[in-house]
Amino acid sequence: MMHKMTKWSFRNKAAIGLLVVMALVMGVISYFRLPMEFLPSADNPQVVIAAMGQGSDAGTMEKQVTNPLEEAVMFVKGKTSVFSTTGDGYSQIIVHYDSKTDMKEAKAEIETAIAAVKLPAGVMKPFVVQQNTSMIPIGWMMLSYEAGLSQTEKEKKLESVLASLKNIEGAGQIVVTGRSHSTVTVKPDAKKLEAAGVPVQALLGVLQGRGVSVSLGEKNIEGTLANVNVVDTVSGKEMLESLPVVPGIKLADVAEVEIGASQDSISRMNGKEAVMITIAKSGEANAVKVGNGIKEKMEQLNAEHDGIELTLPLSTSESITHSVNSMMREVLLGALFATIVILLFMRNFKATIVTIVSIPLSLGITLYLLQVSGVSLNIITLGGVAVAVGRLVDDSIVVIENIYRRLQREAFSIKLITDATKEVASAITSSTIVTVAVFLPMGLLRGSLQDFLLPFALTVTYSLLASLLVALTVVPLLSAVLLRGTKEAAHTGSPRFSAFIAWNLKHKWLPLVLSVVLLAGSVGAYVAMPKGALDSSSAENVSVELHYAGDTPSSEVRSAGEKLESYMLNHASVEWVMMSLGNSADSAQYGQVGSPTLVSYIIDLKEGVDAEVFMEDVRNQKPEYAKADLQANAVDLMMGGGSSTIYVDVTGDHLDQLAETAAKLQQEIASITGVLKVESNLEEQKTVYTYHLKPEKASGEQVAMQLHSLLNPTPIGAIQVDGEETGVLLLPVASPGSRTELNALTVMTDEGPQPIGSVAELTKSEQPSLYYHKDGKPYLRVTASVDPKQLSVIGADITKAVTALALPDGVKASVGGASADQMDDFADLGFTALISIGLVYLIMVLTFKTLRAPLAIMISLPLAAIGAITGLLVSGITPDFTSMFGALMLIGIVVTNAIVLIDRVKQNEATMTVRDALIEAATTRMRPIVMTALATISAMLPLVFGNHESGSIVSQSLAIVVIGGLTAATLLTLIIVPCVYELLFFRKSRRQRRDVHREGVAEAAAASEI
């Protein structure tokens, strides 16, 4: 059927020529029109709820915020699990969903569910966030101010900058951290208050009823209709100080008023305080265009505004451009290497030109189809092109080699070209469809894995189907034009190779036993090999976290943070350091809340620096920060942090049982080789003092309000400062430093002012500074940091330790983290591989109309495993997710050669015995099989030696698996497949050989009689 396309192309030469030009032009246009992204758009299957309650301790936040919010979302559709973390002043709930859930609907359902939850007055409205890869920031911009600017001027300039950035075409969410706000503080003087007989609570009402603007309606005044208003504006420090607290006592008499600035969070760039502005793009915008727009706007703002300086230390649009360009360079290098291979084998320049025309044509058609499908140009789709480029010439090689071989023996004619194409049309069609069938089941994978791999599968599918179309139409036409009059010595197969195949067929047991031994050894070696996390040595950015206990004073945390910042800034490997500390409302609206005692850094490394060495240097600083946890991980700003941590979640109803189980687990895990560090969230304790009121002596609500204003900054209103409304904070009047001072605090009761110690009992306890819930129940997490190269081995050891541990009734322990994620990904790919193998077999049965011949082809799959594992062992590269992905790709690539071989065998069987058919097919098809394999291998070489992009599924380990597997499969296919084929048709072959022998004996007898 497919050969009819060849005949059609000869009847419509002009149309084919026009279509070729159109394909090339549309490809170029599509390349410039396709939106450039780093990654395809993919929803993260989770919704984050973030709530902030400044001043509230972790226990209060858990009871009053986390618990009611968890109850509200516990029965939403599609939910798989709910995790929450509650700390001082914040609560974060993460709802995980299954892969089938529509995440936009899920977010809307969560928003509706929590809208009905009533939260305490001091807690701001929770933010609901659903992340998508399109929300990855495009630029991290730093804004610094010149000395001398007032706080009001700083805020005006920041607002002006933000307004301008929002106007950038395609700009999406903008997060600001490190911004400061003008604040008026009122610091009570305890002695003056006592001398004047004024309770501190009286200061709370100093601005009550002030700052109003009320319209009294219209009145006829002096014959004219006019509006009458009342305006009460408190403007400036002097006016505030003059306000009466009680009759005869002004605010200035009992308190000190100051105008200053306050910060919720701190951002620093290279050791200097700055405001960090993180800018993302809107959903459908082109990342590179938005990135360029940010740069242009930054230059414009720097020119227009005095007193500020904007810098852009990090722009992912540059990374995207670099990634796309480097991947395209690898594609072109791969095409060049494939061309050299063809030229060396063909030794004919015209035949090489005919063959390689399929590369630009197939790429042009692929780019156009990607644009039509709404797929962006990213490292995943370009990775698909890089993988397919060697395979793009395979169909053309088989066609041109067959035409060329026939031309060396027969006179040129159009019929010869169409017949030569027809001979291989079935083989190349089935081999291409088989390869496509391997990639398409990737669409069946779950969640974000599907979002990443489906564009890859579509790219490979489009390019391979385009190459088949070109091989059946354009290649024969070009052959008719360029190969007319070709005079070359006839190519004959190697007699030695023919004799070698014949010997193997006579002694099948030897090659078959050897291949089984090699396969068993390879599988054993693979099982014993540790499966690693993705290699981090080439990472450009590193994430460092310095985490102190919740009871550490903020000044101590900041001081230590600046000390570590200074160390990293002076490190020879570092380009720049960003530091952030604390929570802010701006960050919370995007779900970014965390411990207020956590200092986070992003470090950009100089080119060529080994990230693993730098991270080890940072970890070695741990003794300098004895009270803190110090972590350093490679981070891809487009993909998120790399992880080599394994955790065990212990769930149950009783915290004491959980604590006991977690302690045992820590001991067991700590003894496992390769575990670098073990910790539990139970270790994060904080001292809590609790007043237990005597109900007959005081009211809890009144006492709580009074103590809150005594011990915490309290907002009491707002005044006008430099024309801007500015909040007024009443600073705490008391700063108790001991239990005695806590008991001595004075509160108003029905019997007058009394020390709190007389109306309440003060108790001291140690409570967690962080509360963790899993599906509404408390859980403890034991976390193990492990050697990333030994991830699978250590993960298995930890799982064994957990399984062997005797757990109390009602307590469960489950292993998660990097090793579990790795196992899930490997399992998903394994399932996909099984589906792919089933589809391959089905297609070949349909092609050859028999069950046995395809089995001989399928034997090439385990043969490929020998080469793939050997490649990993020789290169010393640890198997990871991308190498498993390479193994999946091999299924489609290696069967191609076996199909071409068996297709020739089936054609030969019409006139030859099975054995002769096998020997002739192996000898004749050796050249195209070796050529296609070498072309694919050569196209993969740039991926082995190139600097592959982090975050890409196309990496060095993938290329090594494909090259090793294809090399072994090609060599063994020519030897083992004929042996297996003859075994499958053993009776027929033996009968034919017996008949041939009898005929030979009869002919010899007849000859002797003559």
PDB file of C-alpha atoms in Angstrom, residues 259-466:
ATOM      1  CA  ILE A 259       8.580  57.668  62.677  1.00  0.00           C
ATOM      2  CA  GLY A 260      10.551  54.784  61.145  1.00  0.00           C
ATOM      3  CA  ALA A 261      10.278  51.732  58.920  1.00  0.00           C
ATOM      4  CA  SER A 262       9.353  48.119  59.522  1.00  0.00           C
ATOM      5  CA  GLN A 263      10.101  44.976  57.517  1.00  0.00           C
ATOM      6  CA  ASP A 264       8.210  41.679  57.436  1.00  0.00           C
ATOM      7  CA  SER A 265      11.038  39.983  55.584  1.00  0.00           C
ATOM      8  CA  ILE A 266      14.650  40.740  54.673  1.00  0.00           C
ATOM      9  CA  SER A 267      16.225  40.410  51.218  1.00  0.00           C
ATOM     10  CA  ARG A 268      19.908  40.950  50.505  1.00  0.00           C
ATOM     11  CA  MET A 269      21.961  40.866  47.333  1.00  0.00           C
ATOM     12  CA  ASN A 270      25.739  40.425  47.595  1.00  0.00           C
ATOM     13  CA  GLY A 271      25.715  41.576  51.208  1.00  0.00           C
ATOM     14  CA  LYS A 272      23.560  44.692  50.678  1.00  0.00           C
ATOM     15  CA  GLU A 273      19.923  45.106  51.675  1.00  0.00           C
ATOM     16  CA  ALA A 274      17.590  45.335  48.693  1.00  0.00           C
ATOM     17  CA  VAL A 275      14.022  44.713  47.623  1.00  0.00           C
ATOM     18  CA  MET A 276      13.672  41.565  45.533  1.00  0.00           C
ATOM     19  CA  ILE A 277      11.029  41.611  42.798  1.00  0.00           C
ATOM     20  CA  THR A 278      10.249  38.218  41.270  1.00  0.00           C
ATOM     21  CA  ILE A 279       8.403  38.414  37.946  1.00  0.00           C
ATOM     22  CA  ALA A 280       6.595  35.520  36.238  1.00  0.00           C
ATOM     23  CA  LYS A 281       4.871  35.458  32.867  1.00  0.00           C
ATOM     24  CA  SER A 282       1.172  35.003  32.156  1.00  0.00           C
ATOM     25  CA  GLY A 283       0.029  31.581  30.938  1.00  0.00           C
ATOM     26  CA  GLU A 284       0.335  31.835  27.145  1.00  0.00           C
ATOM     27  CA  ALA A 285       3.065  34.484  26.910  1.00  0.00           C
ATOM     28  CA  ASN A 286       6.421  33.832  25.234  1.00  0.00           C
ATOM     29  CA  ALA A 287       9.033  33.537  27.999  1.00  0.00           C
ATOM     30  CA  VAL A 288      11.857  35.001  25.908  1.00  0.00           C
ATOM     31  CA  LYS A 289       9.766  38.016  24.811  1.00  0.00           C
ATOM     32  CA  VAL A 290       8.682  38.697  28.395  1.00  0.00           C
ATOM     33  CA  GLY A 291      12.327  38.385  29.547  1.00  0.00           C
ATOM     34  CA  ASN A 292      13.455  40.878  26.899  1.00  0.00           C
ATOM     35  CA  GLY A 293      10.589  43.184  27.920  1.00  0.00           C
ATOM     36  CA  ILE A 294      11.773  43.061  31.548  1.00  0.00           C
ATOM     37  CA  LYS A 295      15.330  44.029  30.520  1.00  0.00           C
ATOM     38  CA  GLU A 296      14.111  46.939  28.381  1.00  0.00           C
ATOM     39  CA  LYS A 297      11.787  48.178  31.123  1.00  0.00           C
ATOM     40  CA  MET A 298      14.595  47.943  33.709  1.00  0.00           C
ATOM     41  CA  GLU A 299      16.904  50.092  31.567  1.00  0.00           C
ATOM     42  CA  GLN A 300      14.078  52.598  31.027  1.00  0.00           C
ATOM     43  CA  LEU A 301      13.280  52.803  34.763  1.00  0.00           C
ATOM     44  CA  ASN A 302      16.949  53.269  35.691  1.00  0.00           C
ATOM     45  CA  ALA A 303      17.117  56.195  33.258  1.00  0.00           C
ATOM     46  CA  GLU A 304      13.855  57.793  34.434  1.00  0.00           C
ATOM     47  CA  HIS A 305      14.237  57.496  38.238  1.00  0.00           C
ATOM     48  CA  ASP A 306      16.935  59.085  40.347  1.00  0.00           C
ATOM     49  CA  GLY A 307      17.965  57.536  43.637  1.00  0.00           C
ATOM     50  CA  ILE A 308      17.283  53.906  42.696  1.00  0.00           C
ATOM     51  CA  GLU A 309      19.201  51.183  40.927  1.00  0.00           C
ATOM     52  CA  LEU A 310      17.557  48.128  39.355  1.00  0.00           C
ATOM     53  CA  THR A 311      19.632  45.045  38.509  1.00  0.00           C
ATOM     54  CA  LEU A 312      18.633  41.706  36.978  1.00  0.00           C
ATOM     55  CA  PRO A 313      21.036  39.100  38.400  1.00  0.00           C
ATOM     56  CA  LEU A 314      18.972  36.216  37.131  1.00  0.00           C
ATOM     57  CA  SER A 315      16.796  35.933  34.046  1.00  0.00           C
ATOM     58  CA  THR A 316      15.459  32.557  32.960  1.00  0.00           C
ATOM     59  CA  SER A 317      14.776  33.942  29.485  1.00  0.00           C
ATOM     60  CA  GLU A 318      18.567  33.914  28.958  1.00  0.00           C
ATOM     61  CA  SER A 319      18.689  30.304  30.187  1.00  0.00           C
ATOM     62  CA  ILE A 320      15.845  29.405  27.826  1.00  0.00           C
ATOM     63  CA  THR A 321      17.591  31.000  24.830  1.00  0.00           C
ATOM     64  CA  HIS A 322      20.861  29.291  25.793  1.00  0.00           C
ATOM     65  CA  SER A 323      19.107  25.935  26.247  1.00  0.00           C
ATOM     66  CA  VAL A 324      17.262  26.147  22.932  1.00  0.00           C
ATOM     67  CA  ASN A 325      20.410  27.237  21.091  1.00  0.00           C
ATOM     68  CA  SER A 326      22.634  24.564  22.667  1.00  0.00           C
ATOM     69  CA  MET A 327      20.075  21.827  21.985  1.00  0.00           C
ATOM     70  CA  MET A 328      19.707  23.057  18.395  1.00  0.00           C
ATOM     71  CA  ARG A 329      23.500  22.987  18.089  1.00  0.00           C
ATOM     72  CA  GLU A 330      23.506  19.358  19.232  1.00  0.00           C
ATOM     73  CA  VAL A 331      20.789  18.576  16.661  1.00  0.00           C
ATOM     74  CA  LEU A 332      22.871  20.122  13.847  1.00  0.00           C
ATOM     75  CA  LEU A 333      26.056  18.343  15.017  1.00  0.00           C
ATOM     76  CA  GLY A 334      24.132  15.079  15.124  1.00  0.00           C
ATOM     77  CA  ALA A 335      22.917  15.671  11.549  1.00  0.00           C
ATOM     78  CA  LEU A 336      26.501  16.418  10.432  1.00  0.00           C
ATOM     79  CA  PHE A 337      27.871  13.222  12.008  1.00  0.00           C
ATOM     80  CA  ALA A 338      25.083  11.158  10.431  1.00  0.00           C
ATOM     81  CA  THR A 339      25.942  12.694   7.029  1.00  0.00           C
ATOM     82  CA  ILE A 340      29.628  11.766   7.400  1.00  0.00           C
ATOM     83  CA  VAL A 341      28.659   8.167   8.209  1.00  0.00           C
ATOM     84  CA  ILE A 342      26.478   7.907   5.079  1.00  0.00           C
ATOM     85  CA  LEU A 343      29.186   9.429   2.877  1.00  0.00           C
ATOM     86  CA  LEU A 344      31.803   6.975   4.198  1.00  0.00           C
ATOM     87  CA  PHE A 345      29.577   3.987   3.478  1.00  0.00           C
ATOM     88  CA  MET A 346      28.087   5.113   0.164  1.00  0.00           C
ATOM     89  CA  ARG A 347      31.263   6.702  -1.144  1.00  0.00           C
ATOM     90  CA  ASN A 348      28.909   8.678  -3.405  1.00  0.00           C
ATOM     91  CA  PHE A 349      28.255  12.364  -2.820  1.00  0.00           C
ATOM     92  CA  LYS A 350      24.966  12.417  -4.780  1.00  0.00           C
ATOM     93  CA  ALA A 351      23.564   9.441  -2.866  1.00  0.00           C
ATOM     94  CA  THR A 352      24.503  11.192   0.419  1.00  0.00           C
ATOM     95  CA  ILE A 353      22.675  14.378  -0.668  1.00  0.00           C
ATOM     96  CA  VAL A 354      19.546  12.333  -1.454  1.00  0.00           C
ATOM     97  CA  THR A 355      19.688  10.702   1.983  1.00  0.00           C
ATOM     98  CA  ILE A 356      20.264  13.729   4.182  1.00  0.00           C
ATOM     99  CA  VAL A 357      17.530  15.814   2.517  1.00  0.00           C
ATOM    100  CA  SER A 358      15.164  13.986   4.890  1.00  0.00           C
ATOM    101  CA  ILE A 359      16.676  15.819   7.902  1.00  0.00           C
ATOM    102  CA  PRO A 360      15.734  19.449   7.044  1.00  0.00           C
ATOM    103  CA  LEU A 361      12.449  18.353   5.452  1.00  0.00           C
ATOM    104  CA  SER A 362      11.413  16.224   8.439  1.00  0.00           C
ATOM    105  CA  LEU A 363      12.417  18.994  10.873  1.00  0.00           C
ATOM    106  CA  GLY A 364      10.436  21.564   8.875  1.00  0.00           C
ATOM    107  CA  ILE A 365       7.305  19.404   8.911  1.00  0.00           C
ATOM    108  CA  THR A 366       7.822  18.637  12.647  1.00  0.00           C
ATOM    109  CA  LEU A 367       8.130  22.305  13.621  1.00  0.00           C
ATOM    110  CA  TYR A 368       4.974  23.158  11.658  1.00  0.00           C
ATOM    111  CA  LEU A 369       3.011  20.309  13.302  1.00  0.00           C
ATOM    112  CA  LEU A 370       4.264  21.367  16.756  1.00  0.00           C
ATOM    113  CA  GLN A 371       2.939  24.864  16.141  1.00  0.00           C
ATOM    114  CA  VAL A 372      -0.423  23.480  14.968  1.00  0.00           C
ATOM    115  CA  SER A 373      -0.586  21.256  18.081  1.00  0.00           C
ATOM    116  CA  GLY A 374       0.075  24.209  20.400  1.00  0.00           C
ATOM    117  CA  VAL A 375       3.324  22.699  21.694  1.00  0.00           C
ATOM    118  CA  SER A 376       6.068  25.158  22.640  1.00  0.00           C
ATOM    119  CA  LEU A 377       9.742  25.006  21.693  1.00  0.00           C
ATOM    120  CA  ASN A 378      11.422  23.873  24.930  1.00  0.00           C
ATOM    121  CA  ILE A 379      14.225  21.592  26.073  1.00  0.00           C
ATOM    122  CA  ILE A 380      11.801  18.634  26.122  1.00  0.00           C
ATOM    123  CA  THR A 381      10.633  19.028  22.505  1.00  0.00           C
ATOM    124  CA  LEU A 382      14.136  19.916  21.297  1.00  0.00           C
ATOM    125  CA  GLY A 383      15.378  16.876  23.184  1.00  0.00           C
ATOM    126  CA  GLY A 384      12.911  14.844  21.136  1.00  0.00           C
ATOM    127  CA  VAL A 385      14.433  16.283  17.956  1.00  0.00           C
ATOM    128  CA  ALA A 386      17.980  15.559  19.220  1.00  0.00           C
ATOM    129  CA  VAL A 387      16.987  11.946  19.879  1.00  0.00           C
ATOM    130  CA  ALA A 388      15.141  11.541  16.567  1.00  0.00           C
ATOM    131  CA  VAL A 389      17.705  13.245  14.289  1.00  0.00           C
ATOM    132  CA  GLY A 390      19.782  10.073  13.863  1.00  0.00           C
ATOM    133  CA  ARG A 391      16.603   8.110  13.214  1.00  0.00           C
ATOM    134  CA  LEU A 392      15.385  10.648  10.602  1.00  0.00           C
ATOM    135  CA  VAL A 393      17.794   9.273   7.974  1.00  0.00           C
ATOM    136  CA  ASP A 394      17.159   5.586   8.755  1.00  0.00           C
ATOM    137  CA  ASP A 395      14.232   5.146   6.355  1.00  0.00           C
ATOM    138  CA  SER A 396      16.005   7.157   3.657  1.00  0.00           C
ATOM    139  CA  ILE A 397      19.212   5.107   4.125  1.00  0.00           C
ATOM    140  CA  VAL A 398      17.337   1.818   3.624  1.00  0.00           C
ATOM    141  CA  VAL A 399      15.591   3.176   0.495  1.00  0.00           C
ATOM    142  CA  ILE A 400      18.660   4.791  -1.100  1.00  0.00           C
ATOM    143  CA  GLU A 401      20.889   1.815  -0.251  1.00  0.00           C
ATOM    144  CA  ASN A 402      18.470  -0.571  -1.963  1.00  0.00           C
ATOM    145  CA  ILE A 403      18.133   1.711  -5.012  1.00  0.00           C
ATOM    146  CA  TYR A 404      21.900   2.236  -5.165  1.00  0.00           C
ATOM    147  CA  ARG A 405      22.635  -1.494  -4.832  1.00  0.00           C
ATOM    148  CA  ARG A 406      20.200  -2.315  -7.656  1.00  0.00           C
ATOM    149  CA  LEU A 407      21.670   0.453  -9.849  1.00  0.00           C
ATOM    150  CA  GLN A 408      25.129  -1.110  -9.493  1.00  0.00           C
ATOM    151  CA  ARG A 409      23.842  -4.311 -11.111  1.00  0.00           C
ATOM    152  CA  GLU A 410      21.000  -3.141 -13.404  1.00  0.00           C
ATOM    153  CA  ALA A 411      20.381  -0.402 -15.972  1.00  0.00           C
ATOM    154  CA  PHE A 412      18.756   2.817 -14.729  1.00  0.00           C
ATOM    155  CA  SER A 413      14.983   3.134 -15.085  1.00  0.00           C
ATOM    156  CA  ILE A 414      12.093   4.706 -13.197  1.00  0.00           C
ATOM    157  CA  LYS A 415      10.627   1.206 -12.732  1.00  0.00           C
ATOM    158  CA  LEU A 416      13.853   0.078 -11.052  1.00  0.00           C
ATOM    159  CA  ILE A 417      13.596   2.960  -8.548  1.00  0.00           C
ATOM    160  CA  THR A 418       9.919   2.319  -7.783  1.00  0.00           C
ATOM    161  CA  ASP A 419      10.520  -1.446  -7.483  1.00  0.00           C
ATOM    162  CA  ALA A 420      13.556  -0.916  -5.231  1.00  0.00           C
ATOM    163  CA  THR A 421      11.466   1.392  -3.012  1.00  0.00           C
ATOM    164  CA  LYS A 422       8.594  -1.111  -2.997  1.00  0.00           C
ATOM    165  CA  GLU A 423      10.975  -3.869  -1.797  1.00  0.00           C
ATOM    166  CA  VAL A 424      11.714  -2.004   1.447  1.00  0.00           C
ATOM    167  CA  ALA A 425       8.488   0.044   1.819  1.00  0.00           C
ATOM    168  CA  SER A 426       6.849  -2.533   4.087  1.00  0.00           C
ATOM    169  CA  ALA A 427       9.969  -2.844   6.288  1.00  0.00           C
ATOM    170  CA  ILE A 428      10.550   0.889   6.797  1.00  0.00           C
ATOM    171  CA  THR A 429       6.836   1.551   7.344  1.00  0.00           C
ATOM    172  CA  SER A 430       6.484  -1.125  10.017  1.00  0.00           C
ATOM    173  CA  SER A 431       9.781  -0.140  11.697  1.00  0.00           C
ATOM    174  CA  THR A 432       8.711   3.538  11.814  1.00  0.00           C
ATOM    175  CA  ILE A 433       5.245   2.706  13.126  1.00  0.00           C
ATOM    176  CA  VAL A 434       6.862   0.424  15.732  1.00  0.00           C
ATOM    177  CA  THR A 435       9.092   3.278  16.955  1.00  0.00           C
ATOM    178  CA  VAL A 436       6.109   5.643  17.083  1.00  0.00           C
ATOM    179  CA  ALA A 437       4.137   2.999  19.006  1.00  0.00           C
ATOM    180  CA  VAL A 438       6.858   2.964  21.667  1.00  0.00           C
ATOM    181  CA  PHE A 439       6.625   6.706  22.275  1.00  0.00           C
ATOM    182  CA  LEU A 440       2.861   7.222  22.164  1.00  0.00           C
ATOM    183  CA  PRO A 441       2.071   5.276  25.409  1.00  0.00           C
ATOM    184  CA  MET A 442       3.944   8.079  27.204  1.00  0.00           C
ATOM    185  CA  GLY A 443       0.634   9.907  26.976  1.00  0.00           C
ATOM    186  CA  LEU A 444      -0.746   7.296  29.393  1.00  0.00           C
ATOM    187  CA  LEU A 445       1.678   8.282  32.176  1.00  0.00           C
ATOM    188  CA  ARG A 446       0.292  10.064  35.203  1.00  0.00           C
ATOM    189  CA  GLY A 447       0.199  13.727  36.114  1.00  0.00           C
ATOM    190  CA  SER A 448       3.081  16.061  35.388  1.00  0.00           C
ATOM    191  CA  LEU A 449       5.166  13.155  34.004  1.00  0.00           C
ATOM    192  CA  GLN A 450       2.642  12.993  31.164  1.00  0.00           C
ATOM    193  CA  ASP A 451       2.738  16.761  30.683  1.00  0.00           C
ATOM    194  CA  PHE A 452       6.516  16.539  30.250  1.00  0.00           C
ATOM    195  CA  LEU A 453       6.744  13.366  28.175  1.00  0.00           C
ATOM    196  CA  LEU A 454       3.750  13.799  25.840  1.00  0.00           C
ATOM    197  CA  PRO A 455       5.330  16.799  23.995  1.00  0.00           C
ATOM    198  CA  PHE A 456       8.493  14.666  23.680  1.00  0.00           C
ATOM    199  CA  ALA A 457       6.463  11.755  22.263  1.00  0.00           C
ATOM    200  CA  LEU A 458       4.622  14.042  19.835  1.00  0.00           C
ATOM    201  CA  THR A 459       7.901  15.561  18.606  1.00  0.00           C
ATOM    202  CA  VAL A 460       9.434  12.129  17.944  1.00  0.00           C
ATOM    203  CA  THR A 461       6.194  10.880  16.342  1.00  0.00           C
ATOM    204  CA  TYR A 462       5.888  13.869  14.013  1.00  0.00           C
ATOM    205  CA  SER A 463       9.545  13.733  12.967  1.00  0.00           C
ATOM    206  CA  LEU A 464       9.567   9.953  12.325  1.00  0.00           C
ATOM    207  CA  LEU A 465       6.312   9.963  10.353  1.00  0.00           C
ATOM    208  CA  ALA A 466       7.643  12.938   8.359  1.00  0.00           C
TER     209      ALA A 466
END
